[in-house]
Structures are given as structure tokens and as C-alpha cells.
mmCIF file of C-alpha atoms in Angstrom:
data_model
loop_
_atom_site.group_PDB
_atom_site.id
_atom_site.type_symbol
_atom_site.label_atom_id
_atom_site.label_comp_id
_atom_site.label_asym_id
_atom_site.label_seq_id
_atom_site.Cartn_x
_atom_site.Cartn_y
_atom_site.Cartn_z
ATOM 1 C CA UNK A 1 77.000 -50.584 41.911
ATOM 2 C CA UNK A 2 77.729 -46.871 41.639
ATOM 3 C CA UNK A 3 78.318 -44.493 44.739
ATOM 4 C CA UNK A 4 76.718 -45.621 47.950
ATOM 5 C CA UNK A 5 73.427 -43.960 48.781
ATOM 6 C CA UNK A 6 72.039 -46.449 51.237
ATOM 7 C CA UNK A 7 69.471 -44.751 53.622
ATOM 8 C CA UNK A 8 69.073 -41.829 51.254
ATOM 9 C CA UNK A 9 65.809 -40.634 49.628
ATOM 10 C CA UNK A 10 65.874 -39.261 46.105
ATOM 11 C CA UNK A 11 63.180 -37.304 44.211
ATOM 12 C CA UNK A 12 63.393 -37.374 40.464
ATOM 13 C CA UNK A 13 61.028 -35.281 38.273
ATOM 14 C CA UNK A 14 60.006 -36.217 34.795
ATOM 15 C CA UNK A 15 61.028 -39.865 35.148
ATOM 16 C CA UNK A 16 58.197 -41.500 33.139
ATOM 17 C CA UNK A 17 60.017 -41.344 30.002
ATOM 18 C CA UNK A 18 63.161 -39.886 28.293
ATOM 19 C CA UNK A 19 66.366 -39.586 30.532
ATOM 20 C CA UNK A 20 64.489 -39.427 33.687
ATOM 21 C CA UNK A 21 63.878 -43.177 34.149
ATOM 22 C CA UNK A 22 67.700 -43.620 33.769
ATOM 23 C CA UNK A 23 68.340 -41.238 36.657
ATOM 24 C CA UNK A 24 65.740 -42.836 38.829
ATOM 25 C CA UNK A 25 66.930 -46.413 38.225
ATOM 26 C CA UNK A 26 70.779 -45.286 38.557
ATOM 27 C CA UNK A 27 70.022 -43.691 41.998
ATOM 28 C CA UNK A 28 68.141 -46.819 43.048
ATOM 29 C CA UNK A 29 71.054 -48.919 42.034
ATOM 30 C CA UNK A 30 73.344 -46.834 44.340
ATOM 31 C CA UNK A 31 70.899 -47.462 47.203
ATOM 32 C CA UNK A 32 68.615 -44.742 47.396
ATOM 33 C CA UNK A 33 64.741 -45.094 47.700
ATOM 34 C CA UNK A 34 63.031 -43.118 44.712
ATOM 35 C CA UNK A 35 60.157 -40.755 44.603
ATOM 36 C CA UNK A 36 58.898 -39.759 41.046
ATOM 37 C CA UNK A 37 56.929 -36.810 40.060
ATOM 38 C CA UNK A 38 55.667 -36.786 36.444
ATOM 39 C CA UNK A 39 52.440 -35.586 34.645
ATOM 40 C CA UNK A 40 52.576 -38.888 32.859
ATOM 41 C CA UNK A 41 52.302 -42.400 34.531
ATOM 42 C CA UNK A 42 55.688 -43.735 35.607
ATOM 43 C CA UNK A 43 54.521 -47.412 36.255
ATOM 44 C CA UNK A 44 57.197 -48.824 34.054
ATOM 45 C CA UNK A 45 59.921 -46.709 35.699
ATOM 46 C CA UNK A 46 58.650 -47.800 39.157
ATOM 47 C CA UNK A 47 58.766 -51.412 38.262
ATOM 48 C CA UNK A 48 62.468 -51.121 37.205
ATOM 49 C CA UNK A 49 63.170 -49.366 40.626
ATOM 50 C CA UNK A 50 61.495 -52.037 42.602
ATOM 51 C CA UNK A 51 63.676 -54.566 40.746
ATOM 52 C CA UNK A 52 66.608 -53.088 42.233
ATOM 53 C CA UNK A 53 65.161 -53.959 45.698
ATOM 54 C CA UNK A 54 64.665 -50.121 46.618
ATOM 55 C CA UNK A 55 61.494 -48.611 47.619
ATOM 56 C CA UNK A 56 59.512 -46.381 45.159
ATOM 57 C CA UNK A 57 56.652 -43.829 45.247
ATOM 58 C CA UNK A 58 55.211 -42.528 41.983
ATOM 59 C CA UNK A 59 52.539 -39.958 41.564
ATOM 60 C CA UNK A 60 51.010 -37.995 38.540
ATOM 61 C CA UNK A 61 52.126 -34.505 39.341
ATOM 62 C CA UNK A 62 52.125 -31.252 37.635
ATOM 63 C CA UNK A 63 55.380 -29.883 39.069
ATOM 64 C CA UNK A 64 54.571 -26.368 37.979
ATOM 65 C CA UNK A 65 51.404 -26.307 40.118
ATOM 66 C CA UNK A 66 52.013 -25.304 43.805
ATOM 67 C CA UNK A 67 49.100 -27.432 45.308
ATOM 68 C CA UNK A 68 50.184 -30.449 43.328
ATOM 69 C CA UNK A 69 53.751 -30.298 44.448
ATOM 70 C CA UNK A 70 52.748 -29.728 48.075
ATOM 71 C CA UNK A 71 50.568 -32.703 47.927
ATOM 72 C CA UNK A 72 53.226 -34.750 46.264
ATOM 73 C CA UNK A 73 55.683 -33.630 49.147
ATOM 74 C CA UNK A 74 53.406 -34.753 51.875
ATOM 75 C CA UNK A 75 52.868 -38.232 50.348
ATOM 76 C CA UNK A 76 56.888 -38.555 49.968
ATOM 77 C CA UNK A 77 57.504 -37.527 53.646
ATOM 78 C CA UNK A 78 54.580 -39.841 54.703
ATOM 79 C CA UNK A 79 55.923 -43.011 52.856
ATOM 80 C CA UNK A 80 59.661 -42.615 52.211
ATOM 81 C CA UNK A 81 60.695 -39.978 54.972
ATOM 82 C CA UNK A 82 63.014 -37.134 54.554
ATOM 83 C CA UNK A 83 64.497 -36.170 51.140
ATOM 84 C CA UNK A 84 68.187 -35.938 50.534
ATOM 85 C CA UNK A 85 68.418 -35.843 46.750
ATOM 86 C CA UNK A 86 66.462 -33.739 44.257
ATOM 87 C CA UNK A 87 66.931 -34.112 40.536
ATOM 88 C CA UNK A 88 65.111 -31.500 38.687
ATOM 89 C CA UNK A 89 64.897 -33.187 35.408
ATOM 90 C CA UNK A 90 61.392 -32.327 34.135
ATOM 91 C CA UNK A 91 61.232 -30.011 31.154
ATOM 92 C CA UNK A 92 59.647 -29.190 27.674
ATOM 93 C CA UNK A 93 61.422 -28.182 24.560
ATOM 94 C CA UNK A 94 59.110 -26.510 22.129
ATOM 95 C CA UNK A 95 60.206 -25.389 18.570
ATOM 96 C CA UNK A 96 58.702 -22.327 17.188
ATOM 97 C CA UNK A 97 60.105 -19.331 15.336
ATOM 98 C CA UNK A 98 60.335 -16.263 17.693
ATOM 99 C CA UNK A 99 57.919 -14.226 15.444
ATOM 100 C CA UNK A 100 55.322 -17.235 15.958
ATOM 101 C CA UNK A 101 55.683 -17.824 19.710
ATOM 102 C CA UNK A 102 52.640 -16.546 21.522
ATOM 103 C CA UNK A 103 52.925 -15.197 25.106
ATOM 104 C CA UNK A 104 51.002 -18.287 26.395
ATOM 105 C CA UNK A 105 53.592 -20.570 24.820
ATOM 106 C CA UNK A 106 56.498 -18.389 26.309
ATOM 107 C CA UNK A 107 54.877 -18.376 29.676
ATOM 108 C CA UNK A 108 54.363 -22.081 29.652
ATOM 109 C CA UNK A 109 57.921 -22.835 28.794
ATOM 110 C CA UNK A 110 58.898 -20.640 31.557
ATOM 111 C CA UNK A 111 56.417 -22.275 33.842
ATOM 112 C CA UNK A 112 57.386 -25.926 33.404
ATOM 113 C CA UNK A 113 61.111 -25.341 32.884
ATOM 114 C CA UNK A 114 61.642 -22.865 35.720
ATOM 115 C CA UNK A 115 58.644 -22.544 38.158
ATOM 116 C CA UNK A 116 58.998 -26.372 38.720
ATOM 117 C CA UNK A 117 62.473 -25.955 40.157
ATOM 118 C CA UNK A 118 61.406 -23.043 42.344
ATOM 119 C CA UNK A 119 58.650 -25.132 43.746
ATOM 120 C CA UNK A 120 60.404 -28.509 44.095
ATOM 121 C CA UNK A 121 63.166 -26.815 45.941
ATOM 122 C CA UNK A 122 60.704 -24.949 48.205
ATOM 123 C CA UNK A 123 59.091 -28.197 49.144
ATOM 124 C CA UNK A 124 62.379 -30.338 49.710
ATOM 125 C CA UNK A 125 65.178 -27.913 50.477
ATOM 126 C CA UNK A 126 64.162 -26.956 54.048
ATOM 127 C CA UNK A 127 64.688 -30.578 55.336
ATOM 128 C CA UNK A 128 68.140 -30.663 53.697
ATOM 129 C CA UNK A 129 69.085 -27.494 55.289
ATOM 130 C CA UNK A 130 68.070 -28.701 58.656
ATOM 131 C CA UNK A 131 69.993 -31.959 58.437
ATOM 132 C CA UNK A 132 73.039 -30.327 56.976
ATOM 133 C CA UNK A 133 73.230 -32.643 53.835
ATOM 134 C CA UNK A 134 71.587 -32.217 50.533
ATOM 135 C CA UNK A 135 72.234 -32.780 46.716
ATOM 136 C CA UNK A 136 70.174 -30.823 44.176
ATOM 137 C CA UNK A 137 70.914 -31.351 40.473
ATOM 138 C CA UNK A 138 69.165 -29.336 37.757
ATOM 139 C CA UNK A 139 69.031 -30.311 34.153
ATOM 140 C CA UNK A 140 69.897 -27.492 31.440
ATOM 141 C CA UNK A 141 71.074 -27.997 27.841
ATOM 142 C CA UNK A 142 74.132 -27.478 25.843
ATOM 143 C CA UNK A 143 72.024 -25.396 23.451
ATOM 144 C CA UNK A 144 72.528 -22.575 25.719
ATOM 145 C CA UNK A 145 76.234 -22.208 24.542
ATOM 146 C CA UNK A 146 75.732 -23.296 20.954
ATOM 147 C CA UNK A 147 76.367 -20.484 18.244
ATOM 148 C CA UNK A 148 73.184 -21.360 16.410
ATOM 149 C CA UNK A 149 69.817 -22.471 17.967
ATOM 150 C CA UNK A 150 67.113 -21.644 15.553
ATOM 151 C CA UNK A 151 63.375 -21.796 16.767
ATOM 152 C CA UNK A 152 64.390 -22.200 20.418
ATOM 153 C CA UNK A 153 64.479 -18.769 21.992
ATOM 154 C CA UNK A 154 62.058 -19.435 24.706
ATOM 155 C CA UNK A 155 63.555 -22.922 25.324
ATOM 156 C CA UNK A 156 67.109 -21.454 25.571
ATOM 157 C CA UNK A 157 66.087 -18.702 27.745
ATOM 158 C CA UNK A 158 64.296 -21.012 30.172
ATOM 159 C CA UNK A 159 67.393 -23.389 30.453
ATOM 160 C CA UNK A 160 69.727 -20.404 30.755
ATOM 161 C CA UNK A 161 67.589 -19.432 33.765
ATOM 162 C CA UNK A 162 68.189 -22.907 35.202
ATOM 163 C CA UNK A 163 71.987 -22.094 35.353
ATOM 164 C CA UNK A 164 71.313 -18.800 36.937
ATOM 165 C CA UNK A 165 69.046 -20.398 39.667
ATOM 166 C CA UNK A 166 71.642 -23.016 40.325
ATOM 167 C CA UNK A 167 74.396 -20.617 40.826
ATOM 168 C CA UNK A 168 72.478 -18.350 43.262
ATOM 169 C CA UNK A 169 70.842 -20.987 45.154
ATOM 170 C CA UNK A 170 74.262 -22.627 45.637
ATOM 171 C CA UNK A 171 75.356 -19.530 47.529
ATOM 172 C CA UNK A 172 72.475 -19.427 49.766
ATOM 173 C CA UNK A 173 72.567 -23.194 50.939
ATOM 174 C CA UNK A 174 76.244 -23.791 50.797
ATOM 175 C CA UNK A 175 76.679 -22.980 54.571
ATOM 176 C CA UNK A 176 74.231 -25.976 55.359
ATOM 177 C CA UNK A 177 76.442 -28.400 53.228
ATOM 178 C CA UNK A 178 73.873 -28.602 50.480
ATOM 179 C CA UNK A 179 75.140 -28.389 46.932
ATOM 180 C CA UNK A 180 73.336 -27.290 43.925
ATOM 181 C CA UNK A 181 74.642 -28.177 40.454
ATOM 182 C CA UNK A 182 73.567 -28.439 36.770
ATOM 183 C CA UNK A 183 74.168 -31.103 34.199
ATOM 184 C CA UNK A 184 74.108 -30.177 30.583
ATOM 185 C CA UNK A 185 73.509 -32.732 27.812
ATOM 186 C CA UNK A 186 73.583 -32.427 24.224
ATOM 187 C CA UNK A 187 70.949 -33.913 21.976
ATOM 188 C CA UNK A 188 70.050 -37.305 23.576
ATOM 189 C CA UNK A 189 68.411 -39.948 21.680
ATOM 190 C CA UNK A 190 64.822 -40.515 23.333
ATOM 191 C CA UNK A 191 61.680 -42.152 21.770
ATOM 192 C CA UNK A 192 60.112 -38.678 21.892
ATOM 193 C CA UNK A 193 62.925 -36.810 20.052
ATOM 194 C CA UNK A 194 63.247 -39.649 17.406
ATOM 195 C CA UNK A 195 59.635 -38.911 16.591
ATOM 196 C CA UNK A 196 60.177 -35.215 16.354
ATOM 197 C CA UNK A 197 63.569 -34.998 14.613
ATOM 198 C CA UNK A 198 64.966 -36.467 11.609
ATOM 199 C CA UNK A 199 68.212 -38.677 11.560
ATOM 200 C CA UNK A 200 69.880 -35.752 9.980
ATOM 201 C CA UNK A 201 69.382 -33.691 12.969
ATOM 202 C CA UNK A 202 71.153 -36.207 15.221
ATOM 203 C CA UNK A 203 73.898 -36.609 12.602
ATOM 204 C CA UNK A 204 74.748 -32.813 12.524
ATOM 205 C CA UNK A 205 75.082 -32.832 16.397
ATOM 206 C CA UNK A 206 77.497 -35.691 16.025
ATOM 207 C CA UNK A 207 79.528 -33.740 13.631
ATOM 208 C CA UNK A 208 79.986 -31.147 16.263
ATOM 209 C CA UNK A 209 81.233 -33.365 18.898
ATOM 210 C CA UNK A 210 84.536 -34.875 19.747
ATOM 211 C CA UNK A 211 82.917 -38.210 20.465
ATOM 212 C CA UNK A 212 81.470 -39.319 17.091
ATOM 213 C CA UNK A 213 78.251 -40.867 18.121
ATOM 214 C CA UNK A 214 74.679 -39.971 19.273
ATOM 215 C CA UNK A 215 74.237 -39.343 22.758
ATOM 216 C CA UNK A 216 72.111 -42.048 24.706
ATOM 217 C CA UNK A 217 70.163 -41.729 27.965
ATOM 218 C CA UNK A 218 72.867 -43.760 29.678
ATOM 219 C CA UNK A 219 75.550 -41.329 29.010
ATOM 220 C CA UNK A 220 73.916 -38.960 31.751
ATOM 221 C CA UNK A 221 73.606 -41.288 34.716
ATOM 222 C CA UNK A 222 77.133 -41.348 35.825
ATOM 223 C CA UNK A 223 77.335 -37.547 36.143
ATOM 224 C CA UNK A 224 74.230 -37.426 38.228
ATOM 225 C CA UNK A 225 75.451 -40.207 40.417
ATOM 226 C CA UNK A 226 78.497 -38.592 41.087
ATOM 227 C CA UNK A 227 76.910 -35.100 41.801
ATOM 228 C CA UNK A 228 74.571 -36.710 44.334
ATOM 229 C CA UNK A 229 77.251 -38.514 46.201
ATOM 230 C CA UNK A 230 79.553 -37.900 49.188
ATOM 231 C CA UNK A 231 82.352 -37.552 46.674
ATOM 232 C CA UNK A 232 80.841 -34.456 45.332
ATOM 233 C CA UNK A 233 80.462 -32.783 48.631
ATOM 234 C CA UNK A 234 82.923 -29.879 47.684
ATOM 235 C CA UNK A 235 81.357 -29.203 44.244
ATOM 236 C CA UNK A 236 78.580 -26.655 44.020
ATOM 237 C CA UNK A 237 77.040 -23.899 41.704
ATOM 238 C CA UNK A 238 78.860 -25.667 38.711
ATOM 239 C CA UNK A 239 77.471 -26.635 35.262
ATOM 240 C CA UNK A 240 78.905 -30.164 34.110
ATOM 241 C CA UNK A 241 78.745 -30.516 30.253
ATOM 242 C CA UNK A 242 78.043 -34.033 29.474
ATOM 243 C CA UNK A 243 77.879 -33.604 25.699
ATOM 244 C CA UNK A 244 80.660 -35.362 23.851
ATOM 245 C CA UNK A 245 82.642 -32.168 23.636
ATOM 246 C CA UNK A 246 80.311 -30.195 21.493
ATOM 247 C CA UNK A 247 80.579 -27.215 23.830
ATOM 248 C CA UNK A 248 83.065 -26.678 26.424
ATOM 249 C CA UNK A 249 82.435 -24.687 29.756
#
């Protein structure tokens, strides 16, 4: 199934719930062994990965904490070996009016959504450059290009930073044949968002799309599978919008 990744090792952050588990399982189906970093327990995702026949390591990790990331990296190298693929999926999406956002809330959003990318790439990118092969996929959001995004100034700022980080890093690591790209989902139906948002929110997003249905987690996995494959070797620094056509880049 999917694009062959036998012999590869993939790290996926935020794979305990939401879209992350689908990335991890799809990459395992493609043939990769999987390492999961999430502050929450990822036992269920790990079982799904094992069911594909691939090896899996999962740790409870705050990916915005340098020491925690360093410890996780040591475990991955010891148990699974060199890392070829990194999917920086972890993120938080707080909602608050700008006037009510505290500096602490602002900094937490930047720390989780941006510092985590920096730390994970610091941990796993050197090996990719040394071996002259690597795939990094960062997750941003279509909200960055939507005309109206109330109560999300901190979130949108952080996710636009993901795009800038992707573009800049792609320039530096391209000579070593490491690619760095973004995927940009729309409003994806996950259990957490269904708890936070009303059905009307999802319908309003559907109304902006060319494909008239709610985006599901499964809609994202093909793009990540492709961007982490050999077939995507000449694609880097790009943002791929996977959003039913609600914004077009």
C-alpha cells in the first residue's frame, strides 16, 4: 500500500490523537518504522502501527522542551536507528480575542507550534544531511490565507511562521538532498474539534470549499505519504494546500 518506504524510519509528533495517528499509520503501511512523540499517551496509535507489521516506539514527550526532545532522540536512535522522515504535526489552536490574549498564552502558542519544529529538526536533521536523504513535512493551516480568522491572531501568526521556517530551511538543506515542505489542511473533523466547535462551524467551512463535505483526517495522509517518498525528491520549500479548495496557493 502507498509509496514504498521499507527500511526508513519516520518520526511523527502529536500522533496520540487527531490527524497525527493517521500519518503514523499510513507511513507504517508504506513500510516505515515509526517513532511517536506526544505529550499524551499514544498506546492506541502504537497498536495500530504494530498491526501493520512495523516497529514502533512511543514516548510521552513535551516537544517544546529541549531536554525532553534530546532524550526522545536518544531513544529513537537506540531502538530504531537513523531517522529519515520527520512529520512535525504537533500543535495547539487556542481561540481568544486579541485584547484578551495574555503574553503567557501568546508565548505558549509560539513555543508549542514553532519551537517544537526547531528542536525536532535540530535533533534529526543532522543525520539526514550526513546520509544525503531526508524528508521533513511541517503542518500549517489554511487559516493563514483566509480573509477572516477571528480570535486566532496568535495561532495564525505561529502557523505562518511554520511556512517561513519551511521555506528558509529548505534552502539550507537542499544541497544534501533533504526536502522540507508544508501541508495545509482546512478545518478537519477530529474528536477534539467536534467538542470545541458547533456543527455550524464545520458547515460554514464546507460552504467556502469547492468539495462540499467536511474534511476528514484520512484526507491528509496521501499528501504526507507522497511528500515523504522518493517520488517527491524534487519538491521542496512548498506549501501543499489540502483543503477542498477553500484557499488556493
